Amino acid sequence: MSRKTEATSNSSNAAAATAAAASAYDAKKQLHSQTNGHSTATNGHSTAHDLDNSNNNNKDAMLTHKKRGDALLRDDEREELMLADRNKSSSDNDEEDKSKDSNEVSSGSLSGADTWNFALLVILYLLQGVPVGLTFGSIPFLLKAKMSYSQIGIFSLAHYPYSMKFLWSPIVDAVYNKDLGRRKSWIVPIQLLTGLMFLWLGMHIEDWMAQEQIAVGTLTVVFFILIFFCATQDIAVDGWALTLLSKENLSYASTAQTIGLNTGYFLSFTVFLAFNSSEFSNKYFRTIPQDVGLVPLGGYLKFWAMMYLAITLWLIFMKKEERSHSDEDDIGIKSVYKIILKIIRLPHMKSFMLVLLSAKIGFIANDAVTALKLLEKGFSKEDLALAVLIDFPFQIIFGYYAVRWSSGARPLKPWLWAFFAHLACCVIAMLLVYGFPADGVVTPAYFYMVLATTVATSFTSTVSFVSMGAFMTVIADPVIGGTYMTLLNTLSNFGGTWPRLFVLEAVDYFTVSTCSVVDAKGQDFSCAAEPGKTLCQDLAGECVLQQDGYYFVSSICVLIGVLSL
């Protein structure tokens, strides 16, 4: 995810696209040589001009050559040539090429089989978003009442399988049952296991969450396994997307991912939190108040267990996976790992990886802490859930337009502009937290400001995600499609995962808050964590905040983001 100054945004974005395109081409060239028994050396310094000359000289040969391994280039040779041509001519005829290539990509329309396959992708990504929404969203919110930011940071380790899935993605690409299908061989058993785990978890989760001292280690391990299953399913679905859709509609794969993941995520985060809240349920749906919400966590997990099992059974008996000629290559696991090493060693790919790993540092404090800080100050959970619930339809609309904006000659340009806007949203969100009403009463004006900031932040995130996803889909090789897409997506995900624990720890570390009364031992104690606040209230004391670490940590993150541009 490239970041440069505004004055050089055009040239830098072209450089980013050129670098990634050259990386893809060099990697495929090495893969082609390996599968034909050759040992072709590459220096990894190809430019877009070199790619264009090379492709023009060898295009006919590649299309007619029938040896094993040619399919690696044949499947997406058109996209590669298109990317190379875009970047070669951007310095001379940028506007003309942009119009031409935009028309070429947008000429594809979803119809017939593509429409049904697009719907299937949305459903599969939705299933993936359900456990992600629980792990990344709802569970930390439910834990906040009994845990400090540092303890929630420990639970955030459950996110890591999503950011490390490239380690086993070659196995998912290389091992499969030909009768069941290359991708269904993994999607079917993984979804069955996830459904059964949801069912088991639904029977025990209420008792775990009701404990005064929640076993954060146990919860982390359980959800770590759940996200491991989810990440493995993602590898297979990403690879299947490259062959389910026709070439001219490949960019819609990222749209399906955006719609499906966002739907599952918001169902498990905002919608669930709203209906799990007794206050929300009593206010809008009940005449007689009760102490529990309409949807308990255990019941929600059991419902999705049934959905997982039902959809997986439909996949087994009703959806046949068509064999593509790329399946005939049967690259071994060892070979795929070697290919990954060759890909990540390319100079252009090294630069691209560095950008992916560092791009989200500027946003991480806002993403991980701002909502929790609003709750801490008195913003109700149901109001926050309502704000994000209102934001949901905008996410779908943003995803549709984002894929159109990302189909031009510079697919990463929307991402670059969204980066600027996202940083601005982080600053506005920090100011909203700072300006929280002193009397604790959330006025309609304040709620609408939170809502507007939420929608704007979601807009920038969606544009960034779709723009980068569309670019990755074009350069990914279908033969190792799951691995190629997973490698790039994993690096992008990890860029938002690895700083989270440190940010949450830093907020507690830099926060100075003590109770106005002493404990039973006659000693002062900290109110930074929830147990300390509860103890202070029980002793009829008041927490005195000398320094809130949130503002310091958030400011540092935004500053890093600005400097990286």
Coordinates of C-alpha atoms in Angstrom, one line a residue:
M1 CA 0.0 0.0 0.0
S2 CA 2.0 2.9 -1.3
R3 CA 2.3 6.2 0.4
K4 CA 3.9 9.3 -1.0
T5 CA 3.5 13.1 -0.8
E6 CA 0.7 14.8 -2.6
A7 CA 3.1 16.6 -5.0
T8 CA 4.3 13.3 -6.3
S9 CA 1.2 11.2 -6.1
N10 CA 0.8 10.5 -9.8
S11 CA 4.4 9.4 -10.5
S12 CA 4.6 7.5 -7.3
N13 CA 1.5 5.5 -7.9
A14 CA 2.7 4.6 -11.4
A15 CA 5.9 3.4 -9.8
A16 CA 4.0 1.3 -7.4
A17 CA 2.0 -0.4 -10.1
T18 CA 5.1 -0.8 -12.3
A19 CA 7.0 -2.4 -9.4
A20 CA 4.3 -4.9 -8.6
A21 CA 3.7 -5.8 -12.3
A22 CA 7.4 -6.3 -12.8
S23 CA 7.5 -8.5 -9.7
A24 CA 4.6 -10.6 -10.9
Y25 CA 6.3 -11.0 -14.3
D26 CA 9.7 -11.9 -12.9
A27 CA 8.1 -14.5 -10.6
K28 CA 6.1 -16.1 -13.4
K29 CA 9.2 -16.1 -15.6
Q30 CA 11.1 -18.0 -12.9
L31 CA 8.2 -20.4 -12.4
H32 CA 7.9 -21.0 -16.1
S33 CA 11.6 -21.9 -16.3
Q34 CA 11.4 -24.2 -13.3
T35 CA 8.4 -26.2 -14.5
N36 CA 10.1 -26.8 -17.9
G37 CA 13.3 -28.1 -16.3
H38 CA 15.4 -25.0 -17.0
S39 CA 17.4 -22.8 -14.7
T40 CA 16.8 -19.3 -15.9
A41 CA 18.4 -16.5 -13.9
T42 CA 16.6 -13.2 -13.3
N43 CA 17.9 -10.0 -11.8
G44 CA 14.4 -8.8 -10.7
H45 CA 15.1 -5.3 -12.2
S46 CA 12.7 -5.4 -15.1
T47 CA 10.9 -2.2 -16.0
A48 CA 7.6 -1.8 -17.6
H49 CA 9.3 -1.0 -20.9
D50 CA 11.4 -4.2 -20.7
L51 CA 8.2 -6.2 -20.0
D52 CA 6.5 -4.8 -23.0
N53 CA 9.4 -5.6 -25.3
S54 CA 9.7 -9.0 -23.9
N55 CA 6.0 -9.8 -24.1
N56 CA 5.8 -8.5 -27.7
N57 CA 8.7 -10.7 -28.8
N58 CA 7.5 -13.8 -27.1
K59 CA 3.8 -13.5 -27.1
D60 CA 3.1 -15.9 -30.1
A61 CA 5.6 -18.4 -28.8
M62 CA 4.0 -18.5 -25.3
L63 CA 0.6 -18.9 -26.8
T64 CA 1.5 -21.8 -29.1
H65 CA 4.0 -23.6 -26.8
K66 CA 2.4 -26.7 -25.4
K67 CA 4.9 -27.9 -22.8
R68 CA 4.0 -28.3 -19.2
G69 CA 4.0 -24.9 -17.4
D70 CA 2.9 -22.7 -20.2
A71 CA -0.5 -22.5 -18.6
L72 CA 1.1 -20.5 -15.8
L73 CA 1.6 -17.5 -18.2
R74 CA -1.3 -18.3 -20.6
D75 CA -4.0 -17.9 -18.0
D76 CA -3.4 -14.3 -17.2
E77 CA -1.0 -13.2 -20.0
R78 CA -3.6 -10.7 -21.1
E79 CA -3.7 -9.0 -17.7
E80 CA 0.1 -8.9 -17.5
L81 CA 0.4 -7.4 -21.0
M82 CA -2.2 -4.9 -20.1
L83 CA -0.5 -3.8 -16.9
A84 CA 2.8 -3.5 -18.6
D85 CA 1.3 -1.5 -21.4
R86 CA -0.4 0.8 -18.9
N87 CA 2.8 1.6 -17.1
K88 CA 5.0 1.9 -20.2
S89 CA 2.9 4.6 -21.8
S90 CA 1.8 6.5 -18.6
S91 CA 4.6 9.0 -18.9
D92 CA 3.7 9.9 -22.5
N93 CA -0.1 9.3 -23.0
D94 CA -1.4 8.9 -19.5
E95 CA -4.9 10.2 -20.1
E96 CA -5.3 8.5 -23.4
D97 CA -4.2 5.1 -22.1
K98 CA -6.3 5.5 -18.9
S99 CA -9.4 6.0 -21.0
K100 CA -8.6 3.0 -23.3
D101 CA -7.8 0.6 -20.6
S102 CA -10.7 1.7 -18.4
N103 CA -13.1 0.9 -21.3
E104 CA -11.4 -2.4 -21.8
V105 CA -11.7 -3.5 -18.2
S106 CA -15.2 -2.1 -17.6
S107 CA -16.6 -3.6 -20.8
G108 CA -17.0 -7.0 -19.0
S109 CA -20.4 -7.3 -17.4
L110 CA -21.7 -9.9 -14.9
S111 CA -24.1 -12.2 -16.7
G112 CA -25.0 -15.9 -16.8
A113 CA -22.6 -18.1 -14.9
D114 CA -20.5 -15.2 -13.7
T115 CA -23.5 -13.8 -11.8
W116 CA -24.2 -17.1 -10.0
N117 CA -20.5 -17.6 -9.3
F118 CA -20.2 -14.0 -8.0
A119 CA -23.1 -14.7 -5.6
L120 CA -21.4 -17.9 -4.5
L121 CA -18.2 -16.0 -3.7
V122 CA -20.2 -13.5 -1.7
I123 CA -21.7 -16.3 0.4
L124 CA -18.4 -18.0 1.0
Y125 CA -16.7 -14.7 2.0
L126 CA -19.8 -13.9 4.3
L127 CA -19.2 -17.2 6.1
Q128 CA -15.6 -16.1 6.6
G129 CA -16.7 -12.8 7.9
V130 CA -18.8 -14.2 10.7
P131 CA -16.0 -15.6 12.9
V132 CA -13.8 -12.6 11.9
G133 CA -16.5 -10.2 13.2
L134 CA -16.7 -12.0 16.5
T135 CA -13.0 -12.2 17.0
F136 CA -12.0 -8.8 15.8
G137 CA -15.1 -6.9 17.0
S138 CA -17.7 -8.3 19.4
I139 CA -15.6 -10.4 21.8
P140 CA -13.1 -7.5 22.6
F141 CA -16.2 -5.2 23.2
L142 CA -17.7 -7.8 25.6
L143 CA -14.4 -8.3 27.3
K144 CA -13.7 -4.6 27.8
A145 CA -16.0 -4.5 30.9
K146 CA -13.7 -7.0 32.7
M147 CA -10.3 -6.6 31.1
S148 CA -7.6 -3.9 30.6
Y149 CA -6.3 -2.9 27.1
S150 CA -3.2 -5.0 27.7
Q151 CA -5.4 -8.1 28.3
I152 CA -7.4 -7.4 25.2
G153 CA -4.1 -7.1 23.4
I154 CA -3.3 -10.6 24.4
F155 CA -6.7 -11.8 23.0
S156 CA -5.7 -10.0 19.7
L157 CA -3.1 -12.7 19.2
A158 CA -6.1 -14.8 18.0
H159 CA -6.0 -12.6 14.9
Y160 CA -2.6 -13.9 13.9
P161 CA -3.6 -17.0 11.7
Y162 CA -5.1 -14.5 9.3
S163 CA -1.8 -12.8 9.0
M164 CA 0.4 -15.9 8.8
K165 CA -1.6 -18.0 6.4
F166 CA 1.0 -17.8 3.6
L167 CA 3.0 -20.4 5.7
W168 CA 0.6 -23.2 4.9
S169 CA -1.0 -21.8 1.7
P170 CA 1.3 -23.9 -0.6
I171 CA -0.2 -27.0 1.0
V172 CA -3.7 -25.8 0.2
D173 CA -2.7 -25.1 -3.4
A174 CA -0.8 -28.3 -3.9
V175 CA -2.8 -31.0 -2.0
Y176 CA -6.3 -31.8 -3.2
N177 CA -8.7 -34.5 -4.3
K178 CA -9.3 -34.4 -8.0
D179 CA -12.8 -35.9 -7.7
L180 CA -13.9 -33.2 -5.2
G181 CA -12.0 -30.3 -6.8
R182 CA -8.9 -28.3 -6.1
R183 CA -10.6 -25.7 -3.9
K184 CA -13.6 -27.7 -2.6
S185 CA -11.1 -30.2 -1.2
W186 CA -10.3 -27.6 1.4
I187 CA -13.4 -25.5 1.6
V188 CA -15.8 -28.4 2.4
P189 CA -13.9 -30.0 5.4
I190 CA -12.8 -26.6 6.8
Q191 CA -16.4 -25.3 6.8
L192 CA -17.6 -28.5 8.4
L193 CA -15.1 -28.2 11.2
T194 CA -15.9 -24.5 11.7
G195 CA -19.6 -25.3 11.9
L196 CA -19.0 -28.1 14.5
M197 CA -16.7 -25.8 16.5
F198 CA -19.3 -23.1 16.5
L199 CA -21.8 -25.6 17.8
W200 CA -19.5 -26.7 20.6
L201 CA -18.5 -23.1 21.4
G202 CA -22.2 -22.1 21.6
M203 CA -22.7 -24.6 24.4
H204 CA -19.9 -23.2 26.6
I205 CA -19.2 -19.6 25.7
E206 CA -21.9 -18.1 28.0
D207 CA -20.5 -19.8 31.1
W208 CA -17.0 -18.6 30.2
M209 CA -18.0 -15.0 29.7
A210 CA -20.0 -14.9 32.9
Q211 CA -16.9 -15.6 35.1
E212 CA -15.6 -12.8 37.2
Q213 CA -12.1 -13.4 36.0
I214 CA -12.3 -14.5 32.4
A215 CA -9.6 -17.0 31.3
V216 CA -8.2 -14.9 28.5
G217 CA -5.7 -17.6 27.6
T218 CA -8.4 -20.2 26.9
L219 CA -10.5 -17.7 24.9
T220 CA -7.4 -16.7 22.9
V221 CA -6.6 -20.4 22.0
V222 CA -10.1 -21.3 21.0
F223 CA -10.6 -18.3 18.8
F224 CA -7.0 -18.7 17.4
I225 CA -8.1 -22.1 16.1
L226 CA -11.3 -20.7 14.8
I227 CA -9.5 -18.0 12.8
F228 CA -7.0 -20.6 11.6
F229 CA -9.9 -22.5 10.0
C230 CA -11.2 -19.2 8.6
A231 CA -7.8 -18.2 7.2
T232 CA -7.5 -21.7 5.5
Q233 CA -10.9 -21.3 3.9
D234 CA -9.9 -17.9 2.7
I235 CA -6.8 -19.3 0.9
A236 CA -9.0 -21.8 -1.0
V237 CA -11.7 -19.2 -1.8
D238 CA -9.2 -16.7 -3.0
G239 CA -7.7 -19.3 -5.4
W240 CA -11.2 -20.4 -6.6
A241 CA -12.2 -16.8 -7.3
L242 CA -9.4 -16.7 -10.0
T243 CA -11.1 -19.4 -12.0
L244 CA -14.8 -19.0 -11.0
L245 CA -15.0 -15.6 -12.8
S246 CA -14.1 -14.9 -16.4
K247 CA -11.0 -13.0 -17.1
E248 CA -12.7 -9.7 -17.9
N249 CA -14.6 -9.9 -14.6
L250 CA -11.7 -10.9 -12.3
S251 CA -11.8 -7.5 -10.6
Y252 CA -15.2 -8.3 -9.3
A253 CA -13.6 -10.9 -7.0
S254 CA -12.4 -8.2 -4.7
T255 CA -16.0 -6.7 -4.8
A256 CA -17.4 -10.1 -3.8
Q257 CA -14.9 -10.2 -1.0
T258 CA -15.7 -6.7 0.2
I259 CA -19.5 -7.4 0.2
G260 CA -19.3 -10.8 1.7
L261 CA -16.7 -10.1 4.4
N262 CA -18.3 -6.8 5.4
T263 CA -21.7 -8.4 5.6
G264 CA -20.5 -11.3 7.8
Y265 CA -18.3 -8.9 9.9
F266 CA -21.1 -6.4 10.5
L267 CA -23.7 -9.2 11.3
S268 CA -21.3 -10.6 13.9
F269 CA -20.1 -7.2 15.2
T270 CA -22.6 -4.3 15.0
V271 CA -25.9 -6.2 14.5
F272 CA -25.0 -8.9 17.1
L273 CA -23.9 -6.3 19.7
A274 CA -27.1 -4.3 19.2
F275 CA -29.4 -7.3 19.6
N276 CA -27.2 -8.8 22.4
S277 CA -27.7 -5.5 24.4
S278 CA -30.5 -5.6 26.9
E279 CA -30.9 -1.8 26.6
F280 CA -31.3 -1.9 22.8
S281 CA -33.7 -4.8 23.0
N282 CA -35.8 -3.2 25.7
K283 CA -35.9 0.2 24.0
Y284 CA -36.9 -1.0 20.5
F285 CA -38.5 -4.4 20.8
R286 CA -39.9 -5.1 24.3
T287 CA -42.7 -3.7 26.3
I288 CA -41.5 -5.5 29.5
P289 CA -37.8 -4.9 30.2
Q290 CA -35.5 -7.8 30.7
D291 CA -31.9 -8.1 31.8
V292 CA -30.7 -10.0 28.7
G293 CA -30.7 -9.1 25.0
L294 CA -32.7 -10.7 22.3
V295 CA -29.7 -12.6 20.9
P296 CA -27.4 -14.4 23.3
L297 CA -23.9 -15.2 22.2
G298 CA -24.4 -18.9 22.5
G299 CA -27.5 -18.9 20.5
Y300 CA -25.9 -16.7 17.8
L301 CA -23.0 -19.2 17.5
K302 CA -25.4 -22.2 17.2
F303 CA -27.4 -20.4 14.5
W304 CA -24.3 -19.9 12.4
A305 CA -23.2 -23.5 13.0
M306 CA -26.4 -24.6 11.3
M307 CA -25.8 -22.2 8.4
Y308 CA -22.2 -23.4 7.9
L309 CA -23.3 -27.0 7.8
A310 CA -26.2 -26.3 5.5
I311 CA -24.2 -24.3 2.9
T312 CA -21.4 -26.8 3.0
L313 CA -23.8 -29.7 2.2
W314 CA -25.1 -27.6 -0.7
L315 CA -21.6 -27.2 -2.0
I316 CA -20.9 -31.0 -1.7
F317 CA -24.0 -32.1 -3.6
M318 CA -25.1 -29.1 -5.8
K319 CA -22.0 -27.2 -6.9
K320 CA -19.4 -29.0 -9.1
E321 CA -16.0 -27.4 -9.4
E322 CA -14.9 -27.2 -13.0
R323 CA -11.4 -28.4 -13.8
S324 CA -9.2 -25.7 -15.3
H325 CA -6.2 -26.4 -17.4
S326 CA -4.1 -24.9 -14.7
D327 CA -5.1 -27.8 -12.5
E328 CA -3.1 -30.1 -14.8
D329 CA 0.2 -28.7 -13.7
D330 CA 0.1 -30.3 -10.2
I331 CA 3.0 -28.3 -8.8
G332 CA 4.4 -30.0 -5.7
I333 CA 4.4 -28.4 -2.2
K334 CA 8.2 -28.1 -2.2
S335 CA 8.1 -26.4 -5.6
V336 CA 5.5 -23.9 -4.4
Y337 CA 7.6 -22.9 -1.4
K338 CA 10.5 -22.4 -3.7
I339 CA 8.3 -20.2 -5.9
I340 CA 7.3 -18.1 -2.9
L341 CA 11.0 -17.6 -1.9
K342 CA 11.7 -16.4 -5.5
I343 CA 8.8 -14.1 -5.4
I344 CA 9.7 -12.4 -2.1
R345 CA 13.4 -12.1 -3.1
L346 CA 12.6 -9.9 -6.1
P347 CA 13.7 -6.3 -5.5
H348 CA 10.4 -4.8 -6.6
M349 CA 8.5 -7.3 -4.4
K350 CA 10.6 -6.4 -1.4
S351 CA 9.6 -2.7 -1.8
F352 CA 6.0 -3.7 -2.2
M353 CA 6.1 -6.0 0.9
L354 CA 7.6 -3.2 3.0
V355 CA 4.7 -0.9 2.0
L356 CA 2.1 -3.6 2.9
L357 CA 3.7 -4.2 6.3
S358 CA 3.9 -0.6 7.3
A359 CA 1.0 1.1 5.6
K360 CA -1.6 0.6 8.4
I361 CA 0.5 1.9 11.3
G362 CA -1.0 5.3 10.9
F363 CA -4.5 4.0 11.4
I364 CA -4.0 1.2 14.0
A365 CA -4.6 3.3 17.1
N366 CA -7.9 4.5 15.7
D367 CA -9.0 1.1 14.5
A368 CA -8.1 -0.7 17.8
V369 CA -8.8 1.8 20.5
T370 CA -11.1 4.7 19.5
A371 CA -14.4 2.7 19.8
L372 CA -13.4 1.2 23.1
K373 CA -12.4 4.7 24.3
L374 CA -15.8 6.1 23.4
L375 CA -17.5 3.3 25.4
E376 CA -15.2 4.0 28.3
K377 CA -16.2 7.7 28.3
G378 CA -19.9 6.8 28.3
F379 CA -21.0 6.4 24.7
S380 CA -23.5 3.5 24.9
K381 CA -22.8 0.2 23.2
E382 CA -26.1 0.2 21.4
D383 CA -25.6 3.7 20.0
L384 CA -22.2 2.7 18.7
A385 CA -23.7 -0.4 17.2
L386 CA -26.5 1.7 15.6
A387 CA -23.9 4.1 14.1
V388 CA -22.0 1.2 12.4
L389 CA -25.3 -0.5 11.4
I390 CA -26.3 2.7 9.6
D391 CA -22.9 2.7 8.0
F392 CA -23.4 -0.9 6.6
P393 CA -25.4 -0.1 3.4
F394 CA -22.8 2.6 2.6
Q395 CA -20.1 0.0 2.7
I396 CA -21.9 -2.0 0.0
I397 CA -22.3 1.1 -2.2
F398 CA -18.7 2.1 -1.6
G399 CA -17.5 -1.4 -2.7
Y400 CA -19.4 -1.1 -6.0
Y401 CA -17.9 2.2 -6.9
A402 CA -14.5 1.4 -5.6
V403 CA -14.1 -1.5 -8.0
R404 CA -15.0 0.9 -10.9
W405 CA -12.4 3.4 -9.7
S406 CA -9.8 0.7 -9.5
S407 CA -10.3 -0.5 -13.0
G408 CA -8.4 2.3 -14.8
A409 CA -4.8 2.6 -15.9
R410 CA -3.6 3.1 -12.3
P411 CA -5.5 0.7 -10.0
L412 CA -3.6 1.9 -6.9
K413 CA -4.4 5.5 -7.3
P414 CA -7.7 5.3 -5.4
W415 CA -5.9 3.6 -2.6
L416 CA -3.3 6.5 -2.4
W417 CA -6.0 9.2 -2.1
A418 CA -7.9 7.0 0.4
F419 CA -4.8 6.9 2.5
F420 CA -4.8 10.7 2.9
A421 CA -8.5 10.7 3.8
H422 CA -8.1 7.8 6.3
L423 CA -5.4 9.8 8.2
A424 CA -7.7 12.8 8.4
C425 CA -10.5 10.6 9.8
C426 CA -8.2 9.3 12.5
V427 CA -7.4 12.9 13.6
I428 CA -11.2 13.8 13.6
A429 CA -12.0 10.6 15.6
M430 CA -9.4 11.6 18.2
L431 CA -10.9 15.0 18.5
L432 CA -14.3 13.5 19.0
V433 CA -13.1 11.4 21.9
Y434 CA -11.4 14.5 23.4
G435 CA -14.6 16.5 23.0
F436 CA -16.9 13.9 24.6
P437 CA -19.6 15.7 26.6
A438 CA -18.4 16.3 30.2
D439 CA -21.8 15.5 31.6
G440 CA -21.8 12.1 29.8
V441 CA -25.0 13.0 27.9
V442 CA -24.7 12.1 24.2
T443 CA -26.6 14.8 22.2
P444 CA -28.0 14.2 18.8
A445 CA -25.4 16.5 17.3
Y446 CA -22.5 14.5 18.9
F447 CA -24.1 11.2 17.7
Y448 CA -24.3 12.5 14.1
M449 CA -20.7 13.5 14.2
V450 CA -19.7 10.1 15.4
L451 CA -21.9 8.6 12.6
A452 CA -20.3 10.8 9.9
T453 CA -16.8 9.9 11.1
T454 CA -17.7 6.2 11.1
V455 CA -19.1 6.4 7.5
A456 CA -16.1 8.4 6.3
T457 CA -13.6 6.0 7.8
S458 CA -15.4 3.0 6.4
F459 CA -15.4 4.7 3.0
T460 CA -11.6 5.2 3.0
S461 CA -11.1 1.6 4.3
T462 CA -13.3 0.1 1.6
V463 CA -11.7 2.1 -1.2
S464 CA -8.2 1.0 0.0
F465 CA -9.2 -2.6 0.3
V466 CA -10.9 -2.9 -3.0
S467 CA -8.3 -1.0 -4.9
M468 CA -5.4 -3.1 -3.5
G469 CA -7.5 -6.3 -3.9
A470 CA -8.3 -5.6 -7.6
F471 CA -4.6 -5.0 -8.3
M472 CA -3.5 -8.2 -6.5
T473 CA -6.2 -10.2 -8.4
V474 CA -4.8 -9.1 -11.8
I475 CA -1.2 -10.0 -11.0
A476 CA -1.9 -13.3 -9.3
D477 CA -1.0 -16.5 -11.2
P478 CA -4.0 -18.9 -11.3
V479 CA -1.8 -22.1 -11.0
I480 CA -0.6 -20.9 -7.5
G481 CA -3.5 -18.5 -7.3
G482 CA -4.4 -19.3 -3.6
T483 CA -0.7 -19.0 -2.6
Y484 CA 0.0 -15.8 -4.7
M485 CA -3.1 -14.0 -3.5
T486 CA -2.6 -15.3 0.1
L487 CA 1.0 -14.1 0.2
L488 CA 0.0 -10.6 -0.8
N489 CA -3.2 -10.4 1.3
T490 CA -1.4 -11.9 4.3
L491 CA 1.3 -9.2 4.2
S492 CA -1.5 -6.6 4.0
N493 CA -3.4 -8.2 6.9
F494 CA -0.2 -8.6 9.0
G495 CA 0.5 -4.9 8.5
G496 CA -2.7 -4.2 10.5
T497 CA -2.1 -7.0 13.0
W498 CA 1.4 -6.8 14.3
P499 CA 1.2 -3.2 15.6
R500 CA -2.2 -3.9 17.5
L501 CA -0.7 -5.6 20.5
F502 CA 1.9 -2.9 20.9
V503 CA -0.6 -0.1 20.5
L504 CA -3.0 -1.6 23.2
E505 CA -0.1 -2.2 25.6
A506 CA 1.2 1.4 25.0
V507 CA -2.2 2.9 25.8
D508 CA -2.1 1.3 29.2
Y509 CA 1.6 2.1 29.7
F510 CA 1.2 5.8 29.0
T511 CA -2.1 6.2 30.9
V512 CA -1.8 7.6 34.5
S513 CA -4.9 7.2 36.5
T514 CA -5.3 6.7 40.3
C515 CA -8.2 6.3 42.7
S516 CA -9.0 9.1 45.1
V517 CA -9.1 6.6 48.0
V518 CA -6.6 3.9 49.1
D519 CA -7.2 0.2 49.0
A520 CA -7.6 -2.2 52.0
K521 CA -3.8 -2.1 52.5
G522 CA -3.7 1.7 52.6
Q523 CA -2.0 2.0 49.3
D524 CA -2.8 4.0 46.2
F525 CA -3.8 1.9 43.2
S526 CA -4.2 2.5 39.5
C527 CA -7.6 3.0 37.7
A528 CA -6.2 2.4 34.2
A529 CA -7.7 -1.1 33.9
E530 CA -11.3 -2.0 34.4
P531 CA -10.7 -4.1 37.7
G532 CA -9.1 -1.0 39.2
K533 CA -12.1 1.2 38.2
T534 CA -14.5 -1.3 39.7
L535 CA -12.6 -1.5 42.9
C536 CA -12.5 2.3 43.1
Q537 CA -16.2 2.5 42.7
D538 CA -16.8 -0.2 45.3
L539 CA -14.7 1.9 47.7
A540 CA -16.8 5.0 46.9
G541 CA -13.8 6.6 45.3
E542 CA -13.3 8.5 42.1
C543 CA -10.7 7.8 39.4
V544 CA -8.5 10.7 38.8
L545 CA -7.0 10.8 35.3
Q546 CA -3.7 12.6 35.0
Q547 CA -2.7 11.4 31.5
D548 CA -4.6 9.5 28.9
G549 CA -2.2 7.3 26.8
Y550 CA -4.7 7.1 24.0
Y551 CA -4.0 10.6 22.7
F552 CA -0.3 10.2 22.8
V553 CA -0.3 6.8 21.1
S554 CA -2.8 7.9 18.5
S555 CA -0.9 11.0 17.7
I556 CA 2.3 9.1 17.3
C557 CA 0.6 6.6 14.9
V558 CA -0.9 9.4 12.8
L559 CA 2.5 11.2 12.7
I560 CA 4.2 8.0 11.4
G561 CA 1.5 7.7 8.7
V562 CA 2.0 11.3 7.6
L563 CA 5.8 10.9 7.5
S564 CA 5.5 7.7 5.5
L565 CA 3.5 9.5 2.8

